[in-house]
mmCIF file of C-alpha atoms and ligand atoms in Angstrom:
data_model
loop_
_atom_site.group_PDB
_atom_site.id
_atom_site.type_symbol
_atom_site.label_atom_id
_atom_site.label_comp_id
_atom_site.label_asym_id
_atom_site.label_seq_id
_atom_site.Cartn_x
_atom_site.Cartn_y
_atom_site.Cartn_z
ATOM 1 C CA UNK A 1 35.048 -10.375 -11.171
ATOM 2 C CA UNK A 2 35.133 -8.926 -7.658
ATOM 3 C CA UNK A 3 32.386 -5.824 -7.349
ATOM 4 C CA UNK A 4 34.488 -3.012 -5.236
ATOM 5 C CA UNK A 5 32.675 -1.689 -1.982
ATOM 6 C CA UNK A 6 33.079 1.883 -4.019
ATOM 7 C CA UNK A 7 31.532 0.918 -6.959
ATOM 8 C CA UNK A 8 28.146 -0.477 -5.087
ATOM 9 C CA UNK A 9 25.155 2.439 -4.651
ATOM 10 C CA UNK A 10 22.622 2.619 -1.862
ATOM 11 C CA UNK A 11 19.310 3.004 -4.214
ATOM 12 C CA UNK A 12 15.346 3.939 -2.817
ATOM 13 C CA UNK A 13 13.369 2.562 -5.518
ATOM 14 C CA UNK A 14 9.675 3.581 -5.996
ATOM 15 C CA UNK A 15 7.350 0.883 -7.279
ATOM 16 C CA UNK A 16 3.766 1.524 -8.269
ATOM 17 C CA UNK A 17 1.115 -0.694 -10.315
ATOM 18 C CA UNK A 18 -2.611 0.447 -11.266
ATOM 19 C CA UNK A 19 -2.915 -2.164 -14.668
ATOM 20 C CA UNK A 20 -3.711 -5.875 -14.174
ATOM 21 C CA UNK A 21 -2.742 -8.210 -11.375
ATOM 22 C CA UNK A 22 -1.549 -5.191 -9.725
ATOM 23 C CA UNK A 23 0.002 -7.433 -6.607
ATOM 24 C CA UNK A 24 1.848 -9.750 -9.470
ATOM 25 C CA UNK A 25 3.513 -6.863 -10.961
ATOM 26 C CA UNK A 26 4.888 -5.858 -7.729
ATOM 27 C CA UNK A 27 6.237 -9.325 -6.510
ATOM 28 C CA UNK A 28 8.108 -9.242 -10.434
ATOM 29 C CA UNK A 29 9.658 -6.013 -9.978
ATOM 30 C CA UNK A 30 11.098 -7.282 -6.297
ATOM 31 C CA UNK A 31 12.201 -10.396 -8.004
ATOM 32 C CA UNK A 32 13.814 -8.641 -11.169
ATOM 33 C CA UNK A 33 15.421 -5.534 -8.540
ATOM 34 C CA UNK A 34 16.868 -8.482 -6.660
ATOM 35 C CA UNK A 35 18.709 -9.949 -9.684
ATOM 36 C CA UNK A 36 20.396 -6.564 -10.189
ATOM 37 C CA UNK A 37 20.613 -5.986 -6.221
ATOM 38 C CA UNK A 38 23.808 -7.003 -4.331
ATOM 39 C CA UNK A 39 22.731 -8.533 -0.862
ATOM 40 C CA UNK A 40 18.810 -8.349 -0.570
ATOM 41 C CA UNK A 41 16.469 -6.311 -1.260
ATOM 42 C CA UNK A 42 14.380 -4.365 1.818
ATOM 43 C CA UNK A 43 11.060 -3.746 1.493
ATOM 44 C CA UNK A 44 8.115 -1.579 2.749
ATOM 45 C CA UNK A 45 4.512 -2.426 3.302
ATOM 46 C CA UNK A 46 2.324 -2.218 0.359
ATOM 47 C CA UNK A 47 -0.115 0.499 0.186
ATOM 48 C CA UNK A 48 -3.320 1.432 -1.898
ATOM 49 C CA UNK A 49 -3.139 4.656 -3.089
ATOM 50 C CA UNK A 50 -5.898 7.028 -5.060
ATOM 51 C CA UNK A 51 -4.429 8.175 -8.363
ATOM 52 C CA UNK A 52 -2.510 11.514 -8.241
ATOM 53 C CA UNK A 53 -1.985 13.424 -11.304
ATOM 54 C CA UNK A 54 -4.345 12.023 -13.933
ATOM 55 C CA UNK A 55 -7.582 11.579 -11.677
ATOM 56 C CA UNK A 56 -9.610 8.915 -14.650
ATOM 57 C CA UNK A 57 -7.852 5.522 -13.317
ATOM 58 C CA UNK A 58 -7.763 2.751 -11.769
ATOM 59 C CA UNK A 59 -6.162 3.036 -7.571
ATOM 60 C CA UNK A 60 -2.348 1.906 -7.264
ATOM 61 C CA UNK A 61 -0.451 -0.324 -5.355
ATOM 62 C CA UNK A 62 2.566 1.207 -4.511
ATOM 63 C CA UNK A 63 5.620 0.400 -1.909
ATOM 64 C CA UNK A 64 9.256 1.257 -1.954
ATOM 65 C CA UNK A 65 12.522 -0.696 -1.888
ATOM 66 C CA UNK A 66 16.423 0.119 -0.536
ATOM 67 C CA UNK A 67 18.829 -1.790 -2.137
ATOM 68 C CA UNK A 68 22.995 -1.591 -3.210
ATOM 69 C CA UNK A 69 23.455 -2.228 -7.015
ATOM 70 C CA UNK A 70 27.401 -1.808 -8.830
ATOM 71 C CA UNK A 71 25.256 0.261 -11.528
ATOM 72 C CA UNK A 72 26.220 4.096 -12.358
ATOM 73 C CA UNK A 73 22.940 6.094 -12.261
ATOM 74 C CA UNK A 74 21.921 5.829 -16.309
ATOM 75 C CA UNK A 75 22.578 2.062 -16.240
ATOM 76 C CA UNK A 76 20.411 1.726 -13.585
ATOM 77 C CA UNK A 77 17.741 3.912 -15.217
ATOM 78 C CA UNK A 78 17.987 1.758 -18.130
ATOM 79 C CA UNK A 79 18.015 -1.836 -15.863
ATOM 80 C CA UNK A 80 14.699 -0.220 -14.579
ATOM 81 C CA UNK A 81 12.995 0.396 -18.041
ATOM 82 C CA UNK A 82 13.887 -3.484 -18.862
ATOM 83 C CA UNK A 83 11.795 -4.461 -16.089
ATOM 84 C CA UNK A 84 8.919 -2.017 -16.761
ATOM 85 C CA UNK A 85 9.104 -3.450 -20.218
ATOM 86 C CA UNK A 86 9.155 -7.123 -19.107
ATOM 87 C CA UNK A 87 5.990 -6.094 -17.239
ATOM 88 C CA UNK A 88 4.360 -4.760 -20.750
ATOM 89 C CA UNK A 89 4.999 -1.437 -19.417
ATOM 90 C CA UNK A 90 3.607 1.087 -22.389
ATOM 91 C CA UNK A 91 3.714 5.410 -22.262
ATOM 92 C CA UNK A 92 0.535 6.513 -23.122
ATOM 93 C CA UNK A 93 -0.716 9.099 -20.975
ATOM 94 C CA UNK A 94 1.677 11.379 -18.735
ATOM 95 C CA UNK A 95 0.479 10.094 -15.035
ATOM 96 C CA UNK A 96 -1.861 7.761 -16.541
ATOM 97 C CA UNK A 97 -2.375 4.589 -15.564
ATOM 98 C CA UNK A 98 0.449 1.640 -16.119
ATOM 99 C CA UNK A 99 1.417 -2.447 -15.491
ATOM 100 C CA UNK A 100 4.281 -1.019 -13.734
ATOM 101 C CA UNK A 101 6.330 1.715 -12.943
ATOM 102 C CA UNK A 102 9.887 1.996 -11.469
ATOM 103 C CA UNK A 103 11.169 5.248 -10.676
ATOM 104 C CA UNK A 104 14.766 6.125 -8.939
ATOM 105 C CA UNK A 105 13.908 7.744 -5.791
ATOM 106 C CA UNK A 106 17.439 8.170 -3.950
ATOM 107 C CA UNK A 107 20.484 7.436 -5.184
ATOM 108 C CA UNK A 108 23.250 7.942 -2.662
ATOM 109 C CA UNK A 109 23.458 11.439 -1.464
ATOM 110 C CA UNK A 110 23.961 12.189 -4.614
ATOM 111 C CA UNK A 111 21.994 15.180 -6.954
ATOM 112 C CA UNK A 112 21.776 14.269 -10.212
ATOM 113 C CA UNK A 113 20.475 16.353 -13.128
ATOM 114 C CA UNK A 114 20.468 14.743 -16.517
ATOM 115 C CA UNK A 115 18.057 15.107 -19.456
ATOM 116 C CA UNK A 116 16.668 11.787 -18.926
ATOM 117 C CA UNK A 117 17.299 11.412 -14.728
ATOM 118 C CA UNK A 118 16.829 13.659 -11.633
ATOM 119 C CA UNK A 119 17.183 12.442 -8.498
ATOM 120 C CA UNK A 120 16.526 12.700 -5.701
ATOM 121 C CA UNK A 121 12.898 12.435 -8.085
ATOM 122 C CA UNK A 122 11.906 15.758 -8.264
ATOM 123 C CA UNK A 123 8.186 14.866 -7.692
ATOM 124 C CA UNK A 124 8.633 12.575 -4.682
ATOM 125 C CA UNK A 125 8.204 15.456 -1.525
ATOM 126 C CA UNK A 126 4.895 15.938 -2.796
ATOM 127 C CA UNK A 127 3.640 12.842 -3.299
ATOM 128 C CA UNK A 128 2.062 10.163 -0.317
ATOM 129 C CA UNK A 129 2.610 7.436 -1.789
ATOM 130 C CA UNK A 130 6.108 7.281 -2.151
ATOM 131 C CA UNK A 131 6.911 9.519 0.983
ATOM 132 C CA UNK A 132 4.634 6.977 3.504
ATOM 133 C CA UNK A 133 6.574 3.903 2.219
ATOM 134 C CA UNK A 134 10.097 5.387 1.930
ATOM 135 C CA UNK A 135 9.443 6.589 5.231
ATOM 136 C CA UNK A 136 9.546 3.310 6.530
ATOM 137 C CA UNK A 137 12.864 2.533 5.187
ATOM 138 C CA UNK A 138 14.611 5.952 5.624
ATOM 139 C CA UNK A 139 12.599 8.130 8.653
ATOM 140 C CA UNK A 140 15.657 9.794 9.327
ATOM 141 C CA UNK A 141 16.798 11.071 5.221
ATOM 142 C CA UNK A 142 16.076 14.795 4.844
ATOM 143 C CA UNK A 143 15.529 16.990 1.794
ATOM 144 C CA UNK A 144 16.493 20.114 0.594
ATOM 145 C CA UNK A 145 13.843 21.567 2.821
ATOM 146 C CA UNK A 146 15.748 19.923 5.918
ATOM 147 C CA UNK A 147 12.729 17.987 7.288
ATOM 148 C CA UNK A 148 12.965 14.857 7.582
ATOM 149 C CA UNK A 149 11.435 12.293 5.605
ATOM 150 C CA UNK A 150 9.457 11.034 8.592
ATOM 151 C CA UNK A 151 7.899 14.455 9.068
ATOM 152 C CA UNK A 152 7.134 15.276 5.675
ATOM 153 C CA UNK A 153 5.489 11.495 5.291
ATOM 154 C CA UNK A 154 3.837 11.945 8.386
ATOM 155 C CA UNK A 155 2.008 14.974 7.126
ATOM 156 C CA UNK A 156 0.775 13.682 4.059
ATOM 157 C CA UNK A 157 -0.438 10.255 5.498
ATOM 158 C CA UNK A 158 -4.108 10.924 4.979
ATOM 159 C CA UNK A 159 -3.929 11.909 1.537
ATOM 160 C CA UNK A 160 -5.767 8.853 -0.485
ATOM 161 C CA UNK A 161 -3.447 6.466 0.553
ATOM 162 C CA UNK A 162 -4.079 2.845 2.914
ATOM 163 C CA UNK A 163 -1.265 0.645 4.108
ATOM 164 C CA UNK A 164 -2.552 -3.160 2.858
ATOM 165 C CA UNK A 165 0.056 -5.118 4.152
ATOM 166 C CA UNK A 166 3.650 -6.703 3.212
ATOM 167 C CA UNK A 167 4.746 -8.926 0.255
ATOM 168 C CA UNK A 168 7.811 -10.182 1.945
HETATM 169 N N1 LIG B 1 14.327 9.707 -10.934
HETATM 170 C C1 LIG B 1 13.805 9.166 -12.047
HETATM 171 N N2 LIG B 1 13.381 7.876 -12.065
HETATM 172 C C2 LIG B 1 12.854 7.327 -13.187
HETATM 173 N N3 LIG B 1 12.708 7.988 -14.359
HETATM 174 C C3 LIG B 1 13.119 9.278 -14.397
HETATM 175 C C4 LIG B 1 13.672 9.911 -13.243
HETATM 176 N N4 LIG B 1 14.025 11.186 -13.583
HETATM 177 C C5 LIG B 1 13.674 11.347 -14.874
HETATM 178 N N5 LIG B 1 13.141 10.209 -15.364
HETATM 179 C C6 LIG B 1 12.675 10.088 -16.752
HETATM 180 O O1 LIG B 1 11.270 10.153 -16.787
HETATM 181 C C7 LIG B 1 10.866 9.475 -17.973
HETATM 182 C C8 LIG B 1 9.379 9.200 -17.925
HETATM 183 O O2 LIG B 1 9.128 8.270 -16.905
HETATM 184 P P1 LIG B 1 7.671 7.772 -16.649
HETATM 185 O O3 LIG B 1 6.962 7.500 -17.935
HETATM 186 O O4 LIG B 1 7.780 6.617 -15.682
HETATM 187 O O5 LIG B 1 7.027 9.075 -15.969
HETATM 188 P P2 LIG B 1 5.770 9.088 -15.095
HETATM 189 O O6 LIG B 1 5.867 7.881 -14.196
HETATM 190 O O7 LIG B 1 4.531 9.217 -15.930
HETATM 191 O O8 LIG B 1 5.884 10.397 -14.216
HETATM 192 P P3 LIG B 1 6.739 10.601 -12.888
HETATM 193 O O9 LIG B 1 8.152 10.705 -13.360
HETATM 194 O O10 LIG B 1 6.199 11.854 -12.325
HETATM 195 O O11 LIG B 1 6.546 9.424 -11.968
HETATM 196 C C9 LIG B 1 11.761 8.243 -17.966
HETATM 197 O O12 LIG B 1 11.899 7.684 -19.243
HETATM 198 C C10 LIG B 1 13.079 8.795 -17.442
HETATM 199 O O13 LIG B 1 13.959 9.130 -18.502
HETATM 200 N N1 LIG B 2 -1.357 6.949 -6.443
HETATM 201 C C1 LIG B 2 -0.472 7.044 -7.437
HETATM 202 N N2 LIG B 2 -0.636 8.003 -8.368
HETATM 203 C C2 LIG B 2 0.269 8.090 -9.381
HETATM 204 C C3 LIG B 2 1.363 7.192 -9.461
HETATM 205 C C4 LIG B 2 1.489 6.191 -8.470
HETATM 206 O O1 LIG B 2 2.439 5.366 -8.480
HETATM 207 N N3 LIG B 2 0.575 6.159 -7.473
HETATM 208 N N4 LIG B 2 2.246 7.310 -10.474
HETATM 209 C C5 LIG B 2 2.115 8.227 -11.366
HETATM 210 C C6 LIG B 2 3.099 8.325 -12.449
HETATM 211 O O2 LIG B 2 4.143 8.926 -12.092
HETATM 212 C C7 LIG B 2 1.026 9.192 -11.380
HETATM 213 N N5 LIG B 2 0.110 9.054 -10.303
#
């Protein structure tokens, strides 16, 4: 069956590993998100970042990916918690330290406010180490605040965080 142009999503994914072969986990989730991906996937760098919210863990690897996918927003979620759990992804502790974690950073313009999804990610303006990558990939996006992504990334880009290099 033929996927419509108006049923395919523009999707910033947010990928971060702190458990294990941290670099492994990341080149999975790429390969997995490119299964679900029409076209490819584009990448960021790959940066090391100091843990934010629960301080007693291990540093992250963490990068960010744009890609289209003919998935409606809870699907997607759901696609995304297959691969965490293909990764032995398990919930512990809230911010605590994980194989891997996939979270849905943009998803179209779109706001979305269910129980189990918000996006844009309502933690993401805050945070280095998904602003620095994303920034990469989508300078130019602004939030609710009306800077851009660029600006905002380019503030925080001292904040525990070091650009390692690229996976693809
Ligand atoms: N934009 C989003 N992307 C991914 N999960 C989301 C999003 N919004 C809400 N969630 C929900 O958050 C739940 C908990 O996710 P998770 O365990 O990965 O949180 P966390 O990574 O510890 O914290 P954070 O969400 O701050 O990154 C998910 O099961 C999902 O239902
Ligand atoms: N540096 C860094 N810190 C985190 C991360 C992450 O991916 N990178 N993910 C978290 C869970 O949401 C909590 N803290």
């Amino acid at each position: 069956m033929q996927t419509r142009i108006q049923d395919v999503h523009e999707v910033y994914i947010g990928i971060g590993s702190n458990v294990g072969s941290r670099e492994t986990h990341l080149r999975t989730a790429v390969r997995a998100l490119q299964r679900i991906a029409v076209g490819a996937v584009q990448c960021s760098g790959v940066y090391e970042t100091a843990p934010v919210g629960y301080a007693n863990q291990p540093d992250f690897l963490n990068m960010v990916v744009r890609m289209q996918v003919p998935l409606r927003p809870l699907a997607l979620l759901a696609a995304l918690h297959q691969i965490e759990q293909e990764a032995g992804r398990t919930r512990e502790i809230r911010f605590g330290p994980r194989t891997l974690d996939l979270d849905i950073l943009l998803f179209d313009n779109d706001y979305i406010c269910y129980r189990m999804l918000q996006v844009p990610h309502p933690r993401m303006w805050d945070r280095a180490f998904v602003l620095v990558p994303l920034a990469e990939l989508a300078p130019m996006r602004r939030g609710r605040s009306g800077c851009t992504i660029g600006d905002l990334a380019a503030a925080r880009k001292e904040m525990g965080i070091r650009y390692v290099g690229r996976l693809w």
